[in-house]
CSV table of C-alpha atoms and ligand atoms in Angstrom, one decimal:
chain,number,residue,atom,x,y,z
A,1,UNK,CA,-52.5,-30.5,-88.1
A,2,UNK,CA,-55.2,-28.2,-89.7
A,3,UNK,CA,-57.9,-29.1,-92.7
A,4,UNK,CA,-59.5,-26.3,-93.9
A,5,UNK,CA,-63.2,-28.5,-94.8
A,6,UNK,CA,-63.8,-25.8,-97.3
A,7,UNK,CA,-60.7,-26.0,-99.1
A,8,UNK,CA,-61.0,-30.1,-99.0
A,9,UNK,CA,-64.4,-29.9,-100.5
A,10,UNK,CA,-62.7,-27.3,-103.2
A,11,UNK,CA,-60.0,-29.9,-104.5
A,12,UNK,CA,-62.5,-32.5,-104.3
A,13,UNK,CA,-64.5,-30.6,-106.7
A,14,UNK,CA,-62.2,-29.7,-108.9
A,15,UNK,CA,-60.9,-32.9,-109.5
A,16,UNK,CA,-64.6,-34.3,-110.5
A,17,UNK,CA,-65.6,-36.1,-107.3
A,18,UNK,CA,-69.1,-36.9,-106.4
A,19,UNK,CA,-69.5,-35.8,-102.5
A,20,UNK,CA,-72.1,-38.3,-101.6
A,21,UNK,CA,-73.6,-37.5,-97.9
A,22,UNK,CA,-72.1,-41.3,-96.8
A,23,UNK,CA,-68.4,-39.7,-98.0
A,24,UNK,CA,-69.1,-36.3,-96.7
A,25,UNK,CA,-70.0,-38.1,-93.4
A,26,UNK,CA,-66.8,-39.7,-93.4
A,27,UNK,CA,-64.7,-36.7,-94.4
A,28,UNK,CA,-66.3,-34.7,-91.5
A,29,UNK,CA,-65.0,-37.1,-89.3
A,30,UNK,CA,-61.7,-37.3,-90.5
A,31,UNK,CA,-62.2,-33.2,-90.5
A,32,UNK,CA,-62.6,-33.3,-86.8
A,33,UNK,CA,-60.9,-36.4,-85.3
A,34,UNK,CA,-57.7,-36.9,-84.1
A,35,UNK,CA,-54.9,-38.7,-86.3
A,36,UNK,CA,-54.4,-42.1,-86.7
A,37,UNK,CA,-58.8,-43.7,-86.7
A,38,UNK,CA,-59.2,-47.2,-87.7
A,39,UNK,CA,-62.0,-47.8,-89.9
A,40,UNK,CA,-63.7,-49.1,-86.5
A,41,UNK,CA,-63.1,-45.8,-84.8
A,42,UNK,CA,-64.4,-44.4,-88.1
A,43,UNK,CA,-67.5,-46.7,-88.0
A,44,UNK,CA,-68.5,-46.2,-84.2
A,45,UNK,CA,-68.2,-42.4,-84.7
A,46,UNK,CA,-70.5,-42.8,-87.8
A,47,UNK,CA,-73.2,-44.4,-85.9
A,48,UNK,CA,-72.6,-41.7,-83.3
A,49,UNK,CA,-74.0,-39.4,-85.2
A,50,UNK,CA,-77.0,-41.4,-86.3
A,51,UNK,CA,-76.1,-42.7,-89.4
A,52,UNK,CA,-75.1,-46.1,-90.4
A,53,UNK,CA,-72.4,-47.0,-92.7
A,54,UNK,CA,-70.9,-50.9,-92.2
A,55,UNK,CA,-67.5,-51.5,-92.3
A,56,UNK,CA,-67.0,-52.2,-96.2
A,57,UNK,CA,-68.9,-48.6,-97.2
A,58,UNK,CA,-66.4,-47.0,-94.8
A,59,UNK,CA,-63.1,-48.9,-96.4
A,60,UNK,CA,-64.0,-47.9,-99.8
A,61,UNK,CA,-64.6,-44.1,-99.0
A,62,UNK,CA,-61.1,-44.3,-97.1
A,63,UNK,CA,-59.5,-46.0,-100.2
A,64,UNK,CA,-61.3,-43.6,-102.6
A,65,UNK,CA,-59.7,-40.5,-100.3
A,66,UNK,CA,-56.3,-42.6,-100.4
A,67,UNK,CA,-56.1,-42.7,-104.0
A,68,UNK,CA,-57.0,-39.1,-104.5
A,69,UNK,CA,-54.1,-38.7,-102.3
A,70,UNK,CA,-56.1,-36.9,-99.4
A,71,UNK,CA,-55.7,-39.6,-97.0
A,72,UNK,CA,-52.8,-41.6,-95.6
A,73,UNK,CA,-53.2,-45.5,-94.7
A,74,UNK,CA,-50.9,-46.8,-92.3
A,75,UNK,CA,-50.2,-50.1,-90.5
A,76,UNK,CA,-49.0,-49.1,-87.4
A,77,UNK,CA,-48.7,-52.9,-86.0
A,78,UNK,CA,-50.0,-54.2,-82.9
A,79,UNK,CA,-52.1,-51.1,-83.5
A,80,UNK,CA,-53.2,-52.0,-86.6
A,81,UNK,CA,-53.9,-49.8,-90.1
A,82,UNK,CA,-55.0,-46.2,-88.9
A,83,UNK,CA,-55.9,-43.5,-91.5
A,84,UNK,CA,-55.8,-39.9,-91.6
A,85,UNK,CA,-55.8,-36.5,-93.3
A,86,UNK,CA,-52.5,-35.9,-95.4
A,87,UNK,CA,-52.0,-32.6,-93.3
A,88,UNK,CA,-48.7,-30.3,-93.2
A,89,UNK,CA,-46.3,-30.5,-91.5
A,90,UNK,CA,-46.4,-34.1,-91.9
A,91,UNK,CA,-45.3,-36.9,-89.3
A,92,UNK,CA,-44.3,-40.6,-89.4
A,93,UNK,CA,-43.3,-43.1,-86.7
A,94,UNK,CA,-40.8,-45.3,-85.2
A,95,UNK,CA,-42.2,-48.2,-83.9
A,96,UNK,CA,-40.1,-50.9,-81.6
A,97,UNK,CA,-40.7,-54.6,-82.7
A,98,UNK,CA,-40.1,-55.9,-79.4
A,99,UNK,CA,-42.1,-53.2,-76.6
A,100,UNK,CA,-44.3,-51.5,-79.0
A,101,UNK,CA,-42.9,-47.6,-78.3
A,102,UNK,CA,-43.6,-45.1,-80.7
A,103,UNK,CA,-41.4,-42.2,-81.9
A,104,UNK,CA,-42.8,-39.5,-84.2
A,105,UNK,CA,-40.5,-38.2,-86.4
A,106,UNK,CA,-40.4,-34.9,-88.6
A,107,UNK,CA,-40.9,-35.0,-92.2
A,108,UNK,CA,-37.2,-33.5,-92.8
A,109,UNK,CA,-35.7,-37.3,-92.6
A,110,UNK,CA,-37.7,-38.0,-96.0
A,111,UNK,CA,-36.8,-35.6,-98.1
A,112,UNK,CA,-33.8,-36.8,-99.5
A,113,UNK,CA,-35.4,-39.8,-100.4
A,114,UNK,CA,-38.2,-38.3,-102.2
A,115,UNK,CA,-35.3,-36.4,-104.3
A,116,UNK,CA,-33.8,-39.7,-104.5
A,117,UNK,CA,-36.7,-41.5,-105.7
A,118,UNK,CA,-38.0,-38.8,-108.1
A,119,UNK,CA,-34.3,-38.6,-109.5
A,120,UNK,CA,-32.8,-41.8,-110.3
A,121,UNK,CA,-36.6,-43.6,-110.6
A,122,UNK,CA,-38.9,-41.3,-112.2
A,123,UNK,CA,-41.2,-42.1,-109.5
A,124,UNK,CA,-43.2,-39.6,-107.5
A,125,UNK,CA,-43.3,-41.3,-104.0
A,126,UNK,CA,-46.0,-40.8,-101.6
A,127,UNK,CA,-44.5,-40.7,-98.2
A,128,UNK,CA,-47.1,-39.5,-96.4
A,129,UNK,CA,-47.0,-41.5,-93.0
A,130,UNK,CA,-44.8,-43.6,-92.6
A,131,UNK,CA,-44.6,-46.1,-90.0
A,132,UNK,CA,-40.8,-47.8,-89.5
A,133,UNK,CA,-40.2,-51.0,-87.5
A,134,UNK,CA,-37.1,-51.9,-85.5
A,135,UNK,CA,-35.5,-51.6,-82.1
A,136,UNK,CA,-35.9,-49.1,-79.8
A,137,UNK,CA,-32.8,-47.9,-77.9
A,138,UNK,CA,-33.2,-50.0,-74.5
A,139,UNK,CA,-34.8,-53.1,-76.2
A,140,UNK,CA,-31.7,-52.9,-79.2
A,141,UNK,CA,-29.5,-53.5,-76.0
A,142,UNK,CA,-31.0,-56.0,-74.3
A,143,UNK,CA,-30.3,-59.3,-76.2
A,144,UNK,CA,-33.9,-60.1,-77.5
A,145,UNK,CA,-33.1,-62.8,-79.0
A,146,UNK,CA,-32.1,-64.9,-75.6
A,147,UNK,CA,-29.0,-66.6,-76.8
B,1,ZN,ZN1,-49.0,-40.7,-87.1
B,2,ZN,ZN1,-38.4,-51.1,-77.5
């Protein structure tokens, strides 16, 4: 997945925003870390580099990024809500209910949908990463439920 960090800062721009150093801070990160940081992971790498944000500054800036549409927010279960940079191609997961796997999954399966939903709703969804719970192959044939 690859951010240009000039081109980011460009859109931001242009669409009025006010790149304070705490929100540049957490845009670098985001710039250089891997996919799917909690706002802990975004927090400890924050202090890392000598600053100091808490927990609530660094939500807001995620949610601020998330409503521009720059950043995906995504709750991956027992791993909790992860964010990243809405980058291209996008991915999304499969997640099992019962052992926790994870498949990642192209963008190709959403497509239709997004026709779908723009179509017959008038609605501009924003599938970005997507995280979808069931069963897993082995654990869907395994009776689970112990009857
Ligand atoms: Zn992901
Ligand atoms: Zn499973």
């Amino acid at each position: 997945m690859t951010h240009s960090r000039d081109e980011l800062l460009k859109q931001l721009r242009v669409r009025g925003a006010r790149l304070t150093i705490q929100r540049r801070l957490v845009l670098d990160i985001l710039l250089d870390g891997n996919d799917h940081l909690s706002v802990q992971d975004i927090q400890a790498q924050v202090t890392q580099r000598g600053a100091d944000l808490t927990e609530t500054t660094v939500y807001r800036i995620l949610q601020w990024l998330k409503n521009l549409g720059f950043v995906s927010q995504t709750d991956l279960g027992q791993r909790g809500v992860v964010y990243e940079l809405i980058g291209s191609p996008r991915h999304h997961h499969l997640i099992c209910l019962n052992c926790g796997g994870v498949i990642e999954v192209g963008d190709g399966l959403f497509e239709e949908l997004r026709d779908h939903v723009r179509r017959d709703y008038d609605f501009e969804p924003r599938i970005d990463h997507m995280a979808i719970f069931g069963l897993c192959q082995d654990c869907g044939n395994q009776n689970i439920s112990g009857e």
